[in-house]
Short mmCIF file of C-alpha atoms and ligand atoms in Angstrom, two decimals:
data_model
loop_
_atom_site.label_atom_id
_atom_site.label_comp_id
_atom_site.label_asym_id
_atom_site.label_seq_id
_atom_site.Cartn_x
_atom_site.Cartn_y
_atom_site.Cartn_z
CA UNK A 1 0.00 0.00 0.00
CA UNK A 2 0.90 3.26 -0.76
CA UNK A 3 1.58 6.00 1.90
CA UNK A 4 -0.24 8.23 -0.05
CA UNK A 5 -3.12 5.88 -0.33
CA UNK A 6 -2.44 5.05 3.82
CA UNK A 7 -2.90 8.54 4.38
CA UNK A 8 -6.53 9.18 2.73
CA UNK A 9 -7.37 6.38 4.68
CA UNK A 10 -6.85 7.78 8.20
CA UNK A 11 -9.47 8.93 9.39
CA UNK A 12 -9.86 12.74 9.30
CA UNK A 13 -8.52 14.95 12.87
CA UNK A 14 -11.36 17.09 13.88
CA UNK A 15 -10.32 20.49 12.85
CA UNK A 16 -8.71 22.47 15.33
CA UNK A 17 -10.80 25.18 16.86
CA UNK A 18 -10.32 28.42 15.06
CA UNK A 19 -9.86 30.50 18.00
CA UNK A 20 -8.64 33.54 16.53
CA UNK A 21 -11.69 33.45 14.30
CA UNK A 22 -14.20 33.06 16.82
CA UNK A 23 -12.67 36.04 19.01
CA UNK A 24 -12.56 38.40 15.83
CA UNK A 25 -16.24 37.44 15.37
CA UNK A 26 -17.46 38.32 18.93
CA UNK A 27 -15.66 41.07 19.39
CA UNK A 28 -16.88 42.74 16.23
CA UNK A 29 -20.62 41.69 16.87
CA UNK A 30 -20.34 42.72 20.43
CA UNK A 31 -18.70 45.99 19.31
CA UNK A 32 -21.39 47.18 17.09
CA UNK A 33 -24.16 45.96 19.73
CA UNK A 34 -22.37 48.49 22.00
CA UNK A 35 -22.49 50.76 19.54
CA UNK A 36 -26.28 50.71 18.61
CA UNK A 37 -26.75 50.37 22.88
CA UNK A 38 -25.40 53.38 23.79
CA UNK A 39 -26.42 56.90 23.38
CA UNK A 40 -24.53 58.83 20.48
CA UNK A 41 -21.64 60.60 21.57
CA UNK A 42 -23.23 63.55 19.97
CA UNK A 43 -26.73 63.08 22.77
CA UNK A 44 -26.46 66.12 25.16
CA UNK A 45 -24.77 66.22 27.32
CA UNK A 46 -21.86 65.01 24.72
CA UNK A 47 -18.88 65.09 27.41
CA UNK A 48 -20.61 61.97 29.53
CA UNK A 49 -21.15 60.01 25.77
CA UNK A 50 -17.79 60.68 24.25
CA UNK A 51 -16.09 59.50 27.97
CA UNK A 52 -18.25 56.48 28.23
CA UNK A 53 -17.61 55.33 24.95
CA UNK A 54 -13.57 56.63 24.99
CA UNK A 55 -13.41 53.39 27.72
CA UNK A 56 -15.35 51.22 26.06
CA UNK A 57 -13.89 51.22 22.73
CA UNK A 58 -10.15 51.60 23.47
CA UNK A 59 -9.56 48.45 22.29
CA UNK A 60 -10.14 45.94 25.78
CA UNK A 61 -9.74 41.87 24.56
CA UNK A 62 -13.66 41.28 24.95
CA UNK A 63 -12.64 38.47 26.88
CA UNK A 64 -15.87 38.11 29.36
CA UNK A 65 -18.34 38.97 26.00
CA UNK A 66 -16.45 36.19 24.29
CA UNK A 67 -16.71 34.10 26.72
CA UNK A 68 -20.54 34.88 27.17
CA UNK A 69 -21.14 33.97 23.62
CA UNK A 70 -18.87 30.45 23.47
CA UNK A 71 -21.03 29.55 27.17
CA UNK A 72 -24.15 30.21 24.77
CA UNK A 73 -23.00 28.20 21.69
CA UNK A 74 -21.89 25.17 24.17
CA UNK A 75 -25.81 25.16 25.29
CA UNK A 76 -26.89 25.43 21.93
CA UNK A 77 -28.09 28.84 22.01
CA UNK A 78 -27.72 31.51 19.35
CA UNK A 79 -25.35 34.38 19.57
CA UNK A 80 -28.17 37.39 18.96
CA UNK A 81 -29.70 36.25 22.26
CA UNK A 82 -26.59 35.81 24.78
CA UNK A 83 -25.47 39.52 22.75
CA UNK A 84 -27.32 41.90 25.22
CA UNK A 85 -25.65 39.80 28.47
CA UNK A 86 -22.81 39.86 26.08
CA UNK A 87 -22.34 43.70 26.29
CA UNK A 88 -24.06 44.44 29.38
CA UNK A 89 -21.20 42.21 31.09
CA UNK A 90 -18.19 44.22 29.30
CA UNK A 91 -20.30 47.54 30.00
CA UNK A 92 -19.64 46.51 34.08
CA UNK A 93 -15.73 45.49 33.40
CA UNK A 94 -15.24 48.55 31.69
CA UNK A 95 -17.14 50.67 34.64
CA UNK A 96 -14.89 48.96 36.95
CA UNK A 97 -11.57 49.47 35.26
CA UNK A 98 -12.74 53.55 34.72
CA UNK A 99 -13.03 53.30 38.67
CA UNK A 100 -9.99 51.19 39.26
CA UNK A 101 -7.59 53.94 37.62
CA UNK A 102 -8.97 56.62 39.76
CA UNK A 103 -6.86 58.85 41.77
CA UNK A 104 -8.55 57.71 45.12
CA UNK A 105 -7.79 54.05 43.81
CA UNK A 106 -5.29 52.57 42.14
CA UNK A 107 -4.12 55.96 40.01
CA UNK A 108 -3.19 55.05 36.64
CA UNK A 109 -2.80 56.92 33.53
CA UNK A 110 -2.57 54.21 31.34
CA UNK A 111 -5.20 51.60 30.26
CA UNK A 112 -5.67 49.89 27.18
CA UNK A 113 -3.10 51.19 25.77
CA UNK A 114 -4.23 54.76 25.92
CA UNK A 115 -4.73 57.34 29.00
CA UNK A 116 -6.37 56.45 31.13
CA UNK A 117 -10.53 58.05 31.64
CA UNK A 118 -9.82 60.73 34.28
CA UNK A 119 -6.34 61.81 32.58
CA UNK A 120 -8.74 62.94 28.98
CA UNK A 121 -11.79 63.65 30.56
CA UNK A 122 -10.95 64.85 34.38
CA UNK A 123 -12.27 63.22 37.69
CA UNK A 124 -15.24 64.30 38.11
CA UNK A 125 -16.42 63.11 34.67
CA UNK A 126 -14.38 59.63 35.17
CA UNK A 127 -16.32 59.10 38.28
CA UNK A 128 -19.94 59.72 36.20
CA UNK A 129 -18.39 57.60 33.34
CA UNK A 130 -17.95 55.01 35.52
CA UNK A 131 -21.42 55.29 36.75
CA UNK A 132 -23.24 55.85 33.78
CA UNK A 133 -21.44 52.57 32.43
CA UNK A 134 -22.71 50.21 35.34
CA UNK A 135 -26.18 51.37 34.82
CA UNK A 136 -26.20 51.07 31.24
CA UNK A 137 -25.05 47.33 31.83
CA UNK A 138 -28.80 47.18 33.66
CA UNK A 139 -30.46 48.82 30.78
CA UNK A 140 -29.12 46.94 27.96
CA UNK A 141 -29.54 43.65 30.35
CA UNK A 142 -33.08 44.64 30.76
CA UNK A 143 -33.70 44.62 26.99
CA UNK A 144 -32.79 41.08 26.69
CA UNK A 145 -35.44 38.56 26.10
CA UNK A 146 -36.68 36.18 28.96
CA UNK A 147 -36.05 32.14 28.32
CA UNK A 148 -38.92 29.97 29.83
CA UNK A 149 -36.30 28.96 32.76
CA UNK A 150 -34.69 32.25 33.31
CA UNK A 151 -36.95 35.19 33.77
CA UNK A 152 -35.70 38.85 33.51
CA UNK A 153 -35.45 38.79 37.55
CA UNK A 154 -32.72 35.85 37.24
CA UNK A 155 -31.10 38.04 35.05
CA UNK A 156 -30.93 41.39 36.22
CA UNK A 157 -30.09 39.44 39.83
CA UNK A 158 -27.13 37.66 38.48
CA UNK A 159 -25.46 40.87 37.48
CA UNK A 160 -26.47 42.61 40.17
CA UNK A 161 -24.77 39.81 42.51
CA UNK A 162 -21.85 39.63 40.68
CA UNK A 163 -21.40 43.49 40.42
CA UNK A 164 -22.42 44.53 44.32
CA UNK A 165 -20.65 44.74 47.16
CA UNK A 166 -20.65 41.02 48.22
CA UNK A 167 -18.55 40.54 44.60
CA UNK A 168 -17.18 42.85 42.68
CA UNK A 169 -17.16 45.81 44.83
CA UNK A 170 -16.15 43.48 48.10
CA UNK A 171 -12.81 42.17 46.15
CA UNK A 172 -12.30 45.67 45.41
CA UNK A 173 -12.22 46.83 49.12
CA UNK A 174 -10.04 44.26 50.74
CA UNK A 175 -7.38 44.93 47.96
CA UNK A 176 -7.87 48.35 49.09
CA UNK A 177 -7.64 47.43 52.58
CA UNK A 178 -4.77 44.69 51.56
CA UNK A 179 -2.04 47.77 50.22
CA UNK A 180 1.15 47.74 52.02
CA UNK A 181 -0.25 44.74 54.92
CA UNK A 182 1.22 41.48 54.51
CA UNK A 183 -1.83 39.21 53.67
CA UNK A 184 -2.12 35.63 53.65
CA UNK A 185 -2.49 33.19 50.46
CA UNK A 186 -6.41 32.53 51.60
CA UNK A 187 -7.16 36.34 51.53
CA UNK A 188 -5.31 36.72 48.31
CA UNK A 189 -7.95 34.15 47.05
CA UNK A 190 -10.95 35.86 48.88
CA UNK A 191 -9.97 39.14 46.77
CA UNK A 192 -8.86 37.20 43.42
CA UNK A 193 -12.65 34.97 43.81
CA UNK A 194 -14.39 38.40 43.95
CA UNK A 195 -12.44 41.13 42.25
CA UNK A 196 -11.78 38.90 38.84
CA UNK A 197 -13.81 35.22 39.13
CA UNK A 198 -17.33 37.01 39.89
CA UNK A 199 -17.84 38.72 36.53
CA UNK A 200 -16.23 36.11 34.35
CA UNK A 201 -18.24 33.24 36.14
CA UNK A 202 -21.38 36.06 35.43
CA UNK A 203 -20.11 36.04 31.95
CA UNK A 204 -20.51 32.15 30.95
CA UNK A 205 -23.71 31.43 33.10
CA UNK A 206 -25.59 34.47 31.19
CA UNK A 207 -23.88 33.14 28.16
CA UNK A 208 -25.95 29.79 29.75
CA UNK A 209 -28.93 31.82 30.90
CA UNK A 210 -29.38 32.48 27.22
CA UNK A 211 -29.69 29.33 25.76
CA UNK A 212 -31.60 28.59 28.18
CA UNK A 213 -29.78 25.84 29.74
CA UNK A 214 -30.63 23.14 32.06
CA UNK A 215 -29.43 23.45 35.98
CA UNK A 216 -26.95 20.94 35.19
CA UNK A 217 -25.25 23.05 32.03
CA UNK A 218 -25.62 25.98 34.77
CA UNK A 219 -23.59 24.25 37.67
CA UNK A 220 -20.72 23.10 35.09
CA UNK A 221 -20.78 26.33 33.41
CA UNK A 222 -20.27 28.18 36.94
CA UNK A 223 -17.85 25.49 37.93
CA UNK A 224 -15.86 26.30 34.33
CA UNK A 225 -16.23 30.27 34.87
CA UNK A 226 -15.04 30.13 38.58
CA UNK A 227 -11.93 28.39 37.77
CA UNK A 228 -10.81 30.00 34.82
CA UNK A 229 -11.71 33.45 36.30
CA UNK A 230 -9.14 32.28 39.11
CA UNK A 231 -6.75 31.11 36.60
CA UNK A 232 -7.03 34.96 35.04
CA UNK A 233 -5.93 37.11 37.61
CA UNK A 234 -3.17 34.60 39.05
CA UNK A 235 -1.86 34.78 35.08
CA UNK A 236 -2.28 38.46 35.80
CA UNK A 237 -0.48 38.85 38.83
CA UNK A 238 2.45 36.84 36.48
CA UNK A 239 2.27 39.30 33.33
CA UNK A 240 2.32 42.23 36.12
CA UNK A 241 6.07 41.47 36.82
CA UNK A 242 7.12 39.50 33.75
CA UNK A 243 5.84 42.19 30.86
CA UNK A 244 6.55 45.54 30.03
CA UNK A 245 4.13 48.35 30.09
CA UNK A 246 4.08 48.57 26.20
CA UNK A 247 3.19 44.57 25.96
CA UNK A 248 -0.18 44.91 28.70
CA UNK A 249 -0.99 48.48 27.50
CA UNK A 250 -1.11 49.36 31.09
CA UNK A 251 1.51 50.19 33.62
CA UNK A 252 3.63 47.22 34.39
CA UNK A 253 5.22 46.09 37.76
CA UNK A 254 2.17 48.15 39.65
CA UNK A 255 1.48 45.50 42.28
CA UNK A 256 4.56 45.41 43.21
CA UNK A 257 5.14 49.26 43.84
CA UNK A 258 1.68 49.43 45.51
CA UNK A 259 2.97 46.80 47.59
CA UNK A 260 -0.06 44.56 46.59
CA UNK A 261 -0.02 41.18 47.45
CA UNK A 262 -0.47 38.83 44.20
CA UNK A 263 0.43 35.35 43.55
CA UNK A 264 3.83 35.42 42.47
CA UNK A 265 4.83 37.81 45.41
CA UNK A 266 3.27 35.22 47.76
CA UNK A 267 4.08 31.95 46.84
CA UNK A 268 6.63 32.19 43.34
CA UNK A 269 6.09 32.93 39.70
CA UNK A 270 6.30 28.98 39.37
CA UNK A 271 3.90 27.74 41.91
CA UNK A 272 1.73 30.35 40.83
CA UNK A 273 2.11 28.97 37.25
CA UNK A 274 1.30 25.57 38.40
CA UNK A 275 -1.83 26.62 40.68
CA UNK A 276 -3.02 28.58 37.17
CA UNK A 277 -2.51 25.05 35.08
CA UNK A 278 -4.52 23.40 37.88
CA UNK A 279 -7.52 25.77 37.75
CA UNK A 280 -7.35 25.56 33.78
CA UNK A 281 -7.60 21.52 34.10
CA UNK A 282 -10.67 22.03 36.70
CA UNK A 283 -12.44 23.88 34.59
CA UNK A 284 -11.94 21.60 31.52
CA UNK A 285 -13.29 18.87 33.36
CA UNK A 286 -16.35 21.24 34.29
CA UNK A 287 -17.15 20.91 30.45
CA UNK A 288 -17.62 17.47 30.07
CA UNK A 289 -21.13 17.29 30.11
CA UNK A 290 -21.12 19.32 26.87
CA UNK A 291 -19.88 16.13 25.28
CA UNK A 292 -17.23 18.34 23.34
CA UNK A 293 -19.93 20.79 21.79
CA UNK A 294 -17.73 23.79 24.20
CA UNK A 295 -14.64 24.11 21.64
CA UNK A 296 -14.65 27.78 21.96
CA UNK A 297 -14.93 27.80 25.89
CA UNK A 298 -12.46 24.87 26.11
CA UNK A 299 -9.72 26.94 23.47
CA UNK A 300 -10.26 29.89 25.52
CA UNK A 301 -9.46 28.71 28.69
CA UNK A 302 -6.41 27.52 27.02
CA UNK A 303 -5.96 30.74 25.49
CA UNK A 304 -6.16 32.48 29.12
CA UNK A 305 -3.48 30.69 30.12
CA UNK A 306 -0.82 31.22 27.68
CA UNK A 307 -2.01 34.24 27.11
CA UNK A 308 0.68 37.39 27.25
CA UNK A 309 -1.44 40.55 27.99
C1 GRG B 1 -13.79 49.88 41.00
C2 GRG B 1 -15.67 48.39 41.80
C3 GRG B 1 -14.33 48.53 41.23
C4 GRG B 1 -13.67 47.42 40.94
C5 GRG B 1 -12.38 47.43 40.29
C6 GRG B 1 -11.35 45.90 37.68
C7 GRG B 1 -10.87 46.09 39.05
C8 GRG B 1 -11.87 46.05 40.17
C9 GRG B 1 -9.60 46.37 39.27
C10 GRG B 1 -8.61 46.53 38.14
C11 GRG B 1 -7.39 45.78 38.38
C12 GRG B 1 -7.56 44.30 38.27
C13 GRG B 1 -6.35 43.48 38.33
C14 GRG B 1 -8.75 43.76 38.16
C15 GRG B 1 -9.02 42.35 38.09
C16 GRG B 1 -9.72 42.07 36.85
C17 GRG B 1 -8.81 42.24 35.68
C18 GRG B 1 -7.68 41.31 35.52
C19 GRG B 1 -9.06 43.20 34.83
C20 GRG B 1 -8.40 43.37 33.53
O1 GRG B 1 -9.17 42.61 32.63
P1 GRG B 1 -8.73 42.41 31.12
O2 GRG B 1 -7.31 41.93 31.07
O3 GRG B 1 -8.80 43.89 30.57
O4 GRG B 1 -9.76 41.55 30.47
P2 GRG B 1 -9.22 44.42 29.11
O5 GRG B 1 -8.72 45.84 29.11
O6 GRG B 1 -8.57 43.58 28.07
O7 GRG B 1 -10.70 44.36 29.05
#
């Protein structure tokens, strides 16, 4: 036989996922959802418009929307549903980034590679950005369509949780609280579950939410978006001393001047490597119920690990 004929006879690989087609996808239907969601940034009074939308289109990865949208497509769902949750989600992470670079927080002036909100646009109107951003999340969330198990209520509730101060807002405070103390490795967690694995866990089980998914899909899918959500701010705590400011589009080696405790200042850049592999395993074995029908979830969770800003 022939190893030309020997190789027609193999049976075919499944094609590898095409990750970077998927991501170019969802972040240019999410991008011109956000568009047609929020006002014009003509509508008086223009300053709050053109700030909200300098933030939200200075070129973030679109990593929780994409992840929204792959949750949705591993439950079967279709993308124009899980869109709203989609944007509402990366209208909240952009909110909380405009607040994050504050003065009274953590005082940046660079984000996304470009200055930072309150450095264009001064404090006061950072501050109303910021707000005007969260709320829209609820707006455009509110405009979504309700699924015969999730109602509008489940909806609006899990952004609310994931956004309020028992989430979001509480990792926020004990990092706040954390600067300059030495903390220990179960606090760091505390603040990493909250601060970063809230909103991407919210991210995949509205992506869920959408397709209507069955309490099992939910569980795995908020098993999957816990652990990977770890996995993400441990890999950022590594990129924080191992990149340069130009690579993240942000200021580099910032924990470590605000003497923040992060993974690799607590327990080593390799252990915290290792810990980031482990999460990323977890949450691939979260996805086995989707009977490999979660390609895009499964290649970015891969993606979030190697990934280098
Ligand atoms: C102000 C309520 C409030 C919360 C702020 C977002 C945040 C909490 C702090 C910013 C610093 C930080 C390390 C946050 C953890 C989440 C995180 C890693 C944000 C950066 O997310 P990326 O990398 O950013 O997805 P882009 O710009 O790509 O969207």
């Amino acid at each position: 036989m022939s190893v030309a004929k020997n190789k027609m006879q193999k049976p075919a690989a499944p094609a590898a996922f095409d990750l970077p087609g998927f991501l170019s996808a969802s972040t240019a239907s999410v991008n011109a959802a956000l568009d047609r969601f929020l006002p014009a940034a003509s509508a008086r009074p223009a300053t709050i418009h053109k700030a909200m939308r300098y933030s939200l289109f200075a070129g973030g990865k679109r990593m929780r929307p994409a992840l929204c949208l792959a949750a949705a497509a591993a439950c079967g769902g279709k993308q124009p549903a899980a869109l709203p949750l989609a944007c509402a989600v990366e209208c909240i992470h952009t909110y909380s980034l405009v607040h994050d670079d504050l003065p009274a927080m953590d005082n940046d002036d660079y984000r996304r590679g470009k200055l930072t909100n309150h450095k264009v646009f001064g404090e006061g109107i950072a501050v109303l950005a910021g707000d005007a951003l969260l709320t829209q999340a609820f707006e455009i969330a509110a405009q979504c369509r309700a699924w015969p198990r999730y109602s509008h209520q489940a909806v609006i509730l899990e952004l609310a949780r994931a956004s309020g101060s028992l989430q979001l807002i509480a990792g926020q405070v004990a990092d706040l609280e954390g600067e300059g103390k030495k903390i220990s490795a179960s606090q760091l967690k505390y603040i990493h579950e909250r601060k970063t694995s809230a909103l991407l866990c919210c991210s995949v089980r509205l992506g869920g939410m959408s397709a209507n998914c069955s309490v099992a899909q939910l569980e795995a899918l908020t098993q999957f978006g816990y652990n990977v959500g770890l996995a993400f701010q441990i890999i950022d705590d590594i990129l924080d001393v191992t990149q340069t400011s130009e690579q993240l589009g942000k200021t580099a080696g910032k924990d470590t001047a605000a003497q923040k405790a992060t993974y690799p200042a607590i327990i080593g850049l390799e252990k915290s490597r290792e810990i980031a592999r482990d999460l990323t395993n977890k949450a691939f074995s979260a996805l086995e119920i989707f009977h490999g029908r979660a390609e895009a979830l499964e290649s970015l969770a891969t993606y979030l690990l190697q990934r280098n800003k």
